[in-house]
mmCIF file of C-alpha atoms in Angstrom:
data_model
loop_
_atom_site.group_PDB
_atom_site.id
_atom_site.type_symbol
_atom_site.label_atom_id
_atom_site.label_comp_id
_atom_site.label_asym_id
_atom_site.label_seq_id
_atom_site.Cartn_x
_atom_site.Cartn_y
_atom_site.Cartn_z
ATOM 1 C CA UNK A 19 -28.140 1.782 7.573
ATOM 2 C CA UNK A 20 -27.794 5.192 8.934
ATOM 3 C CA UNK A 21 -24.167 5.827 9.335
ATOM 4 C CA UNK A 22 -22.958 7.419 12.635
ATOM 5 C CA UNK A 23 -19.627 8.953 12.557
ATOM 6 C CA UNK A 24 -19.108 9.485 16.479
ATOM 7 C CA UNK A 25 -20.129 5.734 16.736
ATOM 8 C CA UNK A 26 -17.500 4.964 14.028
ATOM 9 C CA UNK A 27 -14.788 6.776 16.121
ATOM 10 C CA UNK A 28 -15.853 5.078 19.201
ATOM 11 C CA UNK A 29 -15.671 1.661 18.010
ATOM 12 C CA UNK A 30 -12.323 1.947 16.535
ATOM 13 C CA UNK A 31 -10.031 -0.910 17.702
ATOM 14 C CA UNK A 32 -6.760 -0.640 19.326
ATOM 15 C CA UNK A 33 -5.416 -3.701 17.800
ATOM 16 C CA UNK A 34 -6.285 -6.514 15.259
ATOM 17 C CA UNK A 35 -3.523 -9.136 15.698
ATOM 18 C CA UNK A 36 -4.047 -12.021 18.192
ATOM 19 C CA UNK A 37 -1.364 -13.719 19.939
ATOM 20 C CA UNK A 38 -1.604 -16.250 17.233
ATOM 21 C CA UNK A 39 -0.575 -13.512 14.773
ATOM 22 C CA UNK A 40 2.540 -12.121 16.654
ATOM 23 C CA UNK A 41 5.057 -14.326 15.475
ATOM 24 C CA UNK A 42 5.361 -16.071 12.261
ATOM 25 C CA UNK A 43 6.724 -19.228 13.760
ATOM 26 C CA UNK A 44 7.290 -21.185 10.257
ATOM 27 C CA UNK A 45 9.464 -18.122 9.236
ATOM 28 C CA UNK A 46 11.418 -18.317 12.377
ATOM 29 C CA UNK A 47 11.821 -22.294 12.203
ATOM 30 C CA UNK A 48 12.744 -21.621 8.295
ATOM 31 C CA UNK A 49 15.443 -19.256 9.282
ATOM 32 C CA UNK A 50 16.652 -21.227 12.110
ATOM 33 C CA UNK A 51 17.195 -24.373 9.918
ATOM 34 C CA UNK A 52 19.590 -22.278 7.639
ATOM 35 C CA UNK A 53 22.151 -21.554 10.298
ATOM 36 C CA UNK A 54 21.508 -23.874 13.373
ATOM 37 C CA UNK A 55 24.130 -26.495 12.548
ATOM 38 C CA UNK A 56 26.710 -23.748 11.792
ATOM 39 C CA UNK A 57 27.256 -22.884 15.564
ATOM 40 C CA UNK A 58 27.405 -26.539 16.811
ATOM 41 C CA UNK A 59 31.143 -26.019 17.344
ATOM 42 C CA UNK A 60 30.923 -22.473 18.693
ATOM 43 C CA UNK A 61 28.589 -23.628 21.490
ATOM 44 C CA UNK A 62 31.154 -26.351 22.572
ATOM 45 C CA UNK A 63 33.739 -23.377 23.519
ATOM 46 C CA UNK A 64 31.439 -20.906 24.966
ATOM 47 C CA UNK A 65 31.798 -22.044 28.610
ATOM 48 C CA UNK A 66 35.708 -21.431 28.392
ATOM 49 C CA UNK A 67 35.979 -17.676 29.125
ATOM 50 C CA UNK A 68 39.888 -17.404 29.168
ATOM 51 C CA UNK A 69 40.365 -19.062 26.043
ATOM 52 C CA UNK A 70 37.335 -18.469 24.184
ATOM 53 C CA UNK A 71 38.933 -16.317 21.342
ATOM 54 C CA UNK A 72 41.741 -18.549 21.079
ATOM 55 C CA UNK A 73 39.436 -21.623 20.599
ATOM 56 C CA UNK A 74 37.005 -19.607 18.317
ATOM 57 C CA UNK A 75 39.996 -18.799 15.713
ATOM 58 C CA UNK A 76 40.244 -22.722 15.524
ATOM 59 C CA UNK A 77 36.620 -23.059 15.294
ATOM 60 C CA UNK A 78 36.733 -20.266 12.341
ATOM 61 C CA UNK A 79 39.407 -22.127 10.670
ATOM 62 C CA UNK A 80 37.716 -25.425 10.507
ATOM 63 C CA UNK A 81 34.357 -23.919 9.662
ATOM 64 C CA UNK A 82 34.755 -20.765 7.741
ATOM 65 C CA UNK A 83 31.089 -20.713 6.727
ATOM 66 C CA UNK A 84 30.198 -19.370 10.333
ATOM 67 C CA UNK A 85 31.592 -16.085 9.351
ATOM 68 C CA UNK A 86 28.718 -15.113 7.160
ATOM 69 C CA UNK A 87 26.384 -15.230 9.972
ATOM 70 C CA UNK A 88 28.034 -12.892 12.313
ATOM 71 C CA UNK A 89 25.760 -10.001 11.220
ATOM 72 C CA UNK A 90 22.757 -12.189 12.727
ATOM 73 C CA UNK A 91 24.397 -12.048 16.123
ATOM 74 C CA UNK A 92 23.805 -8.437 15.878
ATOM 75 C CA UNK A 93 20.156 -8.889 15.501
ATOM 76 C CA UNK A 94 20.416 -7.509 11.795
ATOM 77 C CA UNK A 95 18.614 -8.941 8.858
ATOM 78 C CA UNK A 96 21.706 -8.247 6.695
ATOM 79 C CA UNK A 97 21.249 -10.013 3.615
ATOM 80 C CA UNK A 98 24.401 -8.566 2.173
ATOM 81 C CA UNK A 99 26.270 -9.679 5.130
ATOM 82 C CA UNK A 100 27.987 -6.334 5.499
ATOM 83 C CA UNK A 101 28.630 -4.173 8.627
ATOM 84 C CA UNK A 102 30.391 -0.883 9.350
ATOM 85 C CA UNK A 103 33.561 -1.304 11.416
ATOM 86 C CA UNK A 104 34.465 1.143 14.186
ATOM 87 C CA UNK A 105 36.244 3.548 11.896
ATOM 88 C CA UNK A 106 33.110 3.298 9.364
ATOM 89 C CA UNK A 107 34.951 1.094 7.403
ATOM 90 C CA UNK A 108 33.110 -1.659 5.408
ATOM 91 C CA UNK A 109 33.370 -5.091 6.555
ATOM 92 C CA UNK A 110 32.290 -8.061 4.380
ATOM 93 C CA UNK A 111 31.677 -11.279 6.340
ATOM 94 C CA UNK A 112 31.954 -14.514 3.894
ATOM 95 C CA UNK A 113 34.262 -17.503 4.275
ATOM 96 C CA UNK A 114 37.479 -15.540 2.993
ATOM 97 C CA UNK A 115 36.998 -12.970 6.062
ATOM 98 C CA UNK A 116 40.213 -12.999 8.068
ATOM 99 C CA UNK A 117 39.757 -14.774 11.493
ATOM 100 C CA UNK A 118 41.215 -11.679 13.204
ATOM 101 C CA UNK A 119 38.938 -9.429 11.727
ATOM 102 C CA UNK A 120 35.868 -11.432 12.752
ATOM 103 C CA UNK A 121 37.313 -11.795 16.365
ATOM 104 C CA UNK A 122 38.096 -8.169 16.363
ATOM 105 C CA UNK A 123 34.276 -7.161 15.748
ATOM 106 C CA UNK A 124 33.169 -9.623 18.558
ATOM 107 C CA UNK A 125 35.683 -8.494 20.991
ATOM 108 C CA UNK A 126 34.988 -5.019 20.476
ATOM 109 C CA UNK A 127 31.446 -5.076 20.622
ATOM 110 C CA UNK A 128 28.590 -6.036 23.053
ATOM 111 C CA UNK A 129 29.029 -9.662 21.919
ATOM 112 C CA UNK A 130 31.961 -9.834 23.904
ATOM 113 C CA UNK A 131 30.065 -9.369 27.032
ATOM 114 C CA UNK A 132 27.120 -11.558 25.702
ATOM 115 C CA UNK A 133 29.175 -14.527 23.929
ATOM 116 C CA UNK A 134 32.727 -13.984 24.937
ATOM 117 C CA UNK A 135 32.190 -13.945 28.730
ATOM 118 C CA UNK A 136 29.758 -16.804 28.651
ATOM 119 C CA UNK A 137 26.421 -14.952 29.448
ATOM 120 C CA UNK A 138 24.988 -16.567 26.173
ATOM 121 C CA UNK A 139 25.217 -20.194 26.942
ATOM 122 C CA UNK A 140 23.907 -21.296 23.707
ATOM 123 C CA UNK A 141 24.243 -19.431 20.347
ATOM 124 C CA UNK A 142 20.946 -21.253 18.879
ATOM 125 C CA UNK A 143 18.890 -20.117 21.733
ATOM 126 C CA UNK A 144 20.242 -16.756 21.467
ATOM 127 C CA UNK A 145 19.621 -16.564 17.859
ATOM 128 C CA UNK A 146 16.224 -18.113 17.934
ATOM 129 C CA UNK A 147 15.365 -14.995 20.258
ATOM 130 C CA UNK A 148 16.778 -12.786 17.648
ATOM 131 C CA UNK A 149 14.866 -14.234 14.644
ATOM 132 C CA UNK A 150 11.724 -13.765 17.012
ATOM 133 C CA UNK A 151 12.699 -10.302 17.484
ATOM 134 C CA UNK A 152 13.337 -9.450 13.957
ATOM 135 C CA UNK A 153 9.993 -10.859 12.928
ATOM 136 C CA UNK A 154 8.483 -8.387 14.829
ATOM 137 C CA UNK A 155 9.459 -5.886 12.255
ATOM 138 C CA UNK A 156 7.093 -7.609 9.779
ATOM 139 C CA UNK A 157 4.119 -7.344 11.986
ATOM 140 C CA UNK A 158 3.443 -4.018 10.177
ATOM 141 C CA UNK A 159 3.017 -5.786 6.762
ATOM 142 C CA UNK A 160 1.197 -9.000 8.424
ATOM 143 C CA UNK A 161 -1.290 -6.327 9.941
ATOM 144 C CA UNK A 162 -2.674 -5.584 6.597
ATOM 145 C CA UNK A 163 -2.969 -9.141 5.724
ATOM 146 C CA UNK A 164 -4.749 -10.062 9.125
ATOM 147 C CA UNK A 165 -7.233 -7.105 8.483
ATOM 148 C CA UNK A 166 -7.959 -8.441 4.801
ATOM 149 C CA UNK A 167 -8.501 -12.066 5.774
ATOM 150 C CA UNK A 168 -10.862 -10.529 8.813
ATOM 151 C CA UNK A 169 -12.909 -8.463 6.374
ATOM 152 C CA UNK A 170 -13.166 -11.398 4.061
ATOM 153 C CA UNK A 171 -14.179 -13.703 6.791
ATOM 154 C CA UNK A 172 -17.177 -11.337 8.011
ATOM 155 C CA UNK A 173 -18.322 -10.904 4.392
ATOM 156 C CA UNK A 174 -18.203 -14.526 3.749
ATOM 157 C CA UNK A 175 -20.236 -15.035 7.060
ATOM 158 C CA UNK A 176 -22.760 -12.807 5.538
ATOM 159 C CA UNK A 177 -23.057 -15.112 2.486
ATOM 160 C CA UNK A 178 -21.015 -13.352 0.112
ATOM 161 C CA UNK A 179 -18.624 -14.628 -2.215
ATOM 162 C CA UNK A 180 -15.502 -12.875 -1.836
ATOM 163 C CA UNK A 181 -12.299 -12.678 -4.024
ATOM 164 C CA UNK A 182 -9.234 -11.428 -2.523
ATOM 165 C CA UNK A 183 -6.702 -9.638 -4.257
ATOM 166 C CA UNK A 184 -8.657 -8.801 -7.327
ATOM 167 C CA UNK A 185 -6.914 -7.197 -10.224
ATOM 168 C CA UNK A 186 -8.787 -4.594 -12.041
ATOM 169 C CA UNK A 187 -7.741 -6.248 -15.350
ATOM 170 C CA UNK A 188 -10.207 -9.108 -14.745
ATOM 171 C CA UNK A 189 -13.148 -6.732 -15.014
ATOM 172 C CA UNK A 190 -12.159 -6.420 -18.732
ATOM 173 C CA UNK A 191 -10.965 -10.158 -19.170
ATOM 174 C CA UNK A 192 -14.122 -11.162 -17.931
ATOM 175 C CA UNK A 193 -16.537 -8.617 -19.772
ATOM 176 C CA UNK A 194 -17.758 -7.180 -16.519
ATOM 177 C CA UNK A 195 -17.026 -3.690 -17.661
ATOM 178 C CA UNK A 196 -16.675 -1.687 -21.142
ATOM 179 C CA UNK A 197 -13.216 -0.010 -22.029
ATOM 180 C CA UNK A 198 -14.927 3.101 -21.887
ATOM 181 C CA UNK A 199 -16.237 2.846 -18.408
ATOM 182 C CA UNK A 200 -13.049 1.562 -17.049
ATOM 183 C CA UNK A 201 -11.553 4.696 -18.269
ATOM 184 C CA UNK A 202 -13.837 6.488 -15.938
ATOM 185 C CA UNK A 203 -12.217 4.527 -12.988
ATOM 186 C CA UNK A 204 -8.370 4.759 -14.384
ATOM 187 C CA UNK A 205 -8.248 7.909 -16.637
ATOM 188 C CA UNK A 206 -4.724 7.123 -17.109
ATOM 189 C CA UNK A 207 -5.492 3.927 -19.087
ATOM 190 C CA UNK A 208 -3.292 1.742 -16.498
ATOM 191 C CA UNK A 209 -6.392 -0.355 -15.090
ATOM 192 C CA UNK A 210 -3.786 -2.473 -13.243
ATOM 193 C CA UNK A 211 -4.984 -1.694 -9.620
ATOM 194 C CA UNK A 212 -5.064 -4.643 -7.311
ATOM 195 C CA UNK A 213 -8.046 -4.422 -4.804
ATOM 196 C CA UNK A 214 -7.935 -5.936 -1.714
ATOM 197 C CA UNK A 215 -11.239 -7.656 -2.359
ATOM 198 C CA UNK A 216 -14.107 -7.664 -4.761
ATOM 199 C CA UNK A 217 -17.611 -9.267 -4.636
ATOM 200 C CA UNK A 218 -21.021 -8.981 -6.456
ATOM 201 C CA UNK A 219 -24.173 -8.381 -4.447
ATOM 202 C CA UNK A 220 -27.679 -7.884 -5.856
ATOM 203 C CA UNK A 221 -26.292 -7.698 -9.414
ATOM 204 C CA UNK A 222 -23.793 -5.067 -8.744
ATOM 205 C CA UNK A 223 -19.936 -5.080 -8.395
ATOM 206 C CA UNK A 224 -18.211 -3.860 -5.013
ATOM 207 C CA UNK A 225 -14.606 -3.231 -5.178
ATOM 208 C CA UNK A 226 -12.772 -2.854 -1.872
ATOM 209 C CA UNK A 227 -9.732 -1.953 0.092
ATOM 210 C CA UNK A 228 -8.913 -2.440 3.747
ATOM 211 C CA UNK A 229 -6.542 -1.255 6.010
ATOM 212 C CA UNK A 230 -5.573 -0.893 10.074
ATOM 213 C CA UNK A 231 -3.741 1.942 11.562
ATOM 214 C CA UNK A 232 -2.853 1.592 15.174
ATOM 215 C CA UNK A 233 -0.853 4.915 15.366
ATOM 216 C CA UNK A 234 -1.183 8.197 13.254
ATOM 217 C CA UNK A 235 0.856 9.942 10.545
ATOM 218 C CA UNK A 236 0.637 11.937 7.413
ATOM 219 C CA UNK A 237 -0.159 8.734 5.420
ATOM 220 C CA UNK A 238 -3.577 8.670 6.879
ATOM 221 C CA UNK A 239 -4.494 11.727 5.281
ATOM 222 C CA UNK A 240 -3.132 10.851 1.778
ATOM 223 C CA UNK A 241 -4.976 7.720 1.946
ATOM 224 C CA UNK A 242 -8.395 9.351 2.919
ATOM 225 C CA UNK A 243 -7.916 11.739 -0.064
ATOM 226 C CA UNK A 244 -6.925 9.013 -2.420
ATOM 227 C CA UNK A 245 -10.018 6.663 -1.585
ATOM 228 C CA UNK A 246 -12.391 9.704 -1.744
ATOM 229 C CA UNK A 247 -11.162 10.339 -5.333
ATOM 230 C CA UNK A 248 -11.295 6.579 -6.190
ATOM 231 C CA UNK A 249 -14.945 6.350 -4.655
ATOM 232 C CA UNK A 250 -15.863 9.101 -6.781
ATOM 233 C CA UNK A 251 -14.418 7.479 -9.896
ATOM 234 C CA UNK A 252 -15.819 4.130 -9.392
ATOM 235 C CA UNK A 253 -19.324 5.468 -8.642
ATOM 236 C CA UNK A 254 -19.271 7.426 -12.246
ATOM 237 C CA UNK A 255 -19.780 3.474 -13.606
ATOM 238 C CA UNK A 256 -23.294 2.094 -13.409
ATOM 239 C CA UNK A 257 -23.512 -0.934 -11.161
ATOM 240 C CA UNK A 258 -20.107 -0.520 -9.495
ATOM 241 C CA UNK A 259 -19.437 0.684 -6.134
ATOM 242 C CA UNK A 260 -16.241 1.405 -3.921
ATOM 243 C CA UNK A 261 -16.139 -0.425 -0.144
ATOM 244 C CA UNK A 262 -13.605 0.780 2.155
ATOM 245 C CA UNK A 263 -13.157 -1.131 5.329
ATOM 246 C CA UNK A 264 -10.908 0.640 7.825
ATOM 247 C CA UNK A 265 -10.145 0.472 11.399
ATOM 248 C CA UNK A 266 -7.530 1.419 14.049
ATOM 249 C CA UNK A 267 -7.244 4.062 16.913
ATOM 250 C CA UNK A 268 -4.761 5.915 14.649
ATOM 251 C CA UNK A 269 -7.995 7.536 13.021
ATOM 252 C CA UNK A 270 -8.496 9.328 16.165
ATOM 253 C CA UNK A 271 -5.416 11.620 15.378
ATOM 254 C CA UNK A 272 -6.579 12.142 11.797
ATOM 255 C CA UNK A 273 -10.391 12.528 12.936
ATOM 256 C CA UNK A 274 -10.986 15.374 10.515
ATOM 257 C CA UNK A 275 -9.634 13.494 7.537
ATOM 258 C CA UNK A 276 -11.696 10.285 8.304
ATOM 259 C CA UNK A 277 -14.603 12.475 8.947
ATOM 260 C CA UNK A 278 -14.674 13.777 5.494
ATOM 261 C CA UNK A 279 -14.072 10.381 3.910
ATOM 262 C CA UNK A 280 -17.110 8.961 6.034
ATOM 263 C CA UNK A 281 -19.355 11.685 4.872
ATOM 264 C CA UNK A 282 -18.061 11.263 1.117
ATOM 265 C CA UNK A 283 -17.968 7.578 0.714
ATOM 266 C CA UNK A 284 -21.127 5.719 1.073
ATOM 267 C CA UNK A 285 -19.669 2.357 1.874
ATOM 268 C CA UNK A 286 -17.047 2.872 4.670
ATOM 269 C CA UNK A 287 -17.254 1.135 7.800
ATOM 270 C CA UNK A 288 -15.020 -0.235 10.466
ATOM 271 C CA UNK A 289 -14.944 -3.703 11.728
ATOM 272 C CA UNK A 290 -17.372 -3.289 14.199
ATOM 273 C CA UNK A 291 -19.914 -1.839 11.897
ATOM 274 C CA UNK A 292 -19.413 -4.559 9.476
ATOM 275 C CA UNK A 293 -19.684 -7.167 11.943
ATOM 276 C CA UNK A 294 -22.915 -5.911 13.563
ATOM 277 C CA UNK A 295 -25.160 -5.018 10.418
ATOM 278 C CA UNK A 296 -26.768 -7.522 7.615
ATOM 279 C CA UNK A 297 -25.678 -7.314 4.272
ATOM 280 C CA UNK A 298 -28.942 -5.452 3.117
ATOM 281 C CA UNK A 299 -28.188 -2.622 5.811
ATOM 282 C CA UNK A 300 -24.461 -2.358 4.753
ATOM 283 C CA UNK A 301 -25.018 -2.253 0.880
ATOM 284 C CA UNK A 302 -28.617 -1.275 0.243
ATOM 285 C CA UNK A 303 -28.875 1.179 -2.849
#
C-alpha cells in the first residue's frame, strides 16, 4: 500500500463515540441505586417552601445518613465527602455533621434557589441529571476504549486473531522472543508494557497502539515522538513490527508531528485507511 499523508489528514474523523457511547447508563443506574432511597423523605417536603428548612431539620434528625450525599447535590463526585465553606473552612459531610451546618450550606448556596424554593420538584430526578452530567467527564477515558474496540473489530473483520491489552511479558512467557531481543525493545529491562493489541500475520508479530484525539495539545507531540522511538526499537527485532492506529481532527493542529511519524512509522493508519484496505495492502512487507 502506498501511503498518502494528505489523504490521512483529510480523512481524520471529528469523533468516534456514537450516541450509544455517550452515557454509561449502567454506571449511572448503579450510582443512583446507592443513594436514591435516601431522599424519599426530602422529596416529601420540597413543595412547602416556607417551612422547607424547618422540615429539613427534622428529616436530617430522622435520616442522618442523607448528609453524606450533600456534595453530590453540587454536581461533584466527592468521595471524601468534603467541601470548602464560604470562609474556606473544610466541611466534612457525614452522619455527625450538625444539621445547622448542612442547612447553612444549602441556604447560602444556589441550592436554596433550586431546592429550597421548589424549582427542583424531585431530588432523585435532579440527581439522575447530575449523574449523567458527571459521567460526561469520563467520556475521555471511554474514547480510548471505544477506539481500541473499533480497531479490534476492523482487524477481526479482515480475518486477524486480535488479542487486546497484550502484556509484553507474554512474549517471553510464550517463547515468542528471546531475552536478548526483548532488551532491544525495552533497553531498561522492564518489558512490562501493555500494548493495546497484538496479532500475528504471515508468521510475524504485530504489536499495536491506538488513540483518538478530537482536540490538540502538547501531548500529541510527546506521543508521536515516543511512538517513533518505539517503532524503531521493535523493528530492530526480526519478525516484529509496530502498528499505530490513530485518528481524530486534533492531529490537524499538530500536523508537523504526525507527518513526521507518518513518514517514519511504516504501519501507521487512521480508521478510514484501516477500513478500506486489505490485510495484504496494510501489512505487506
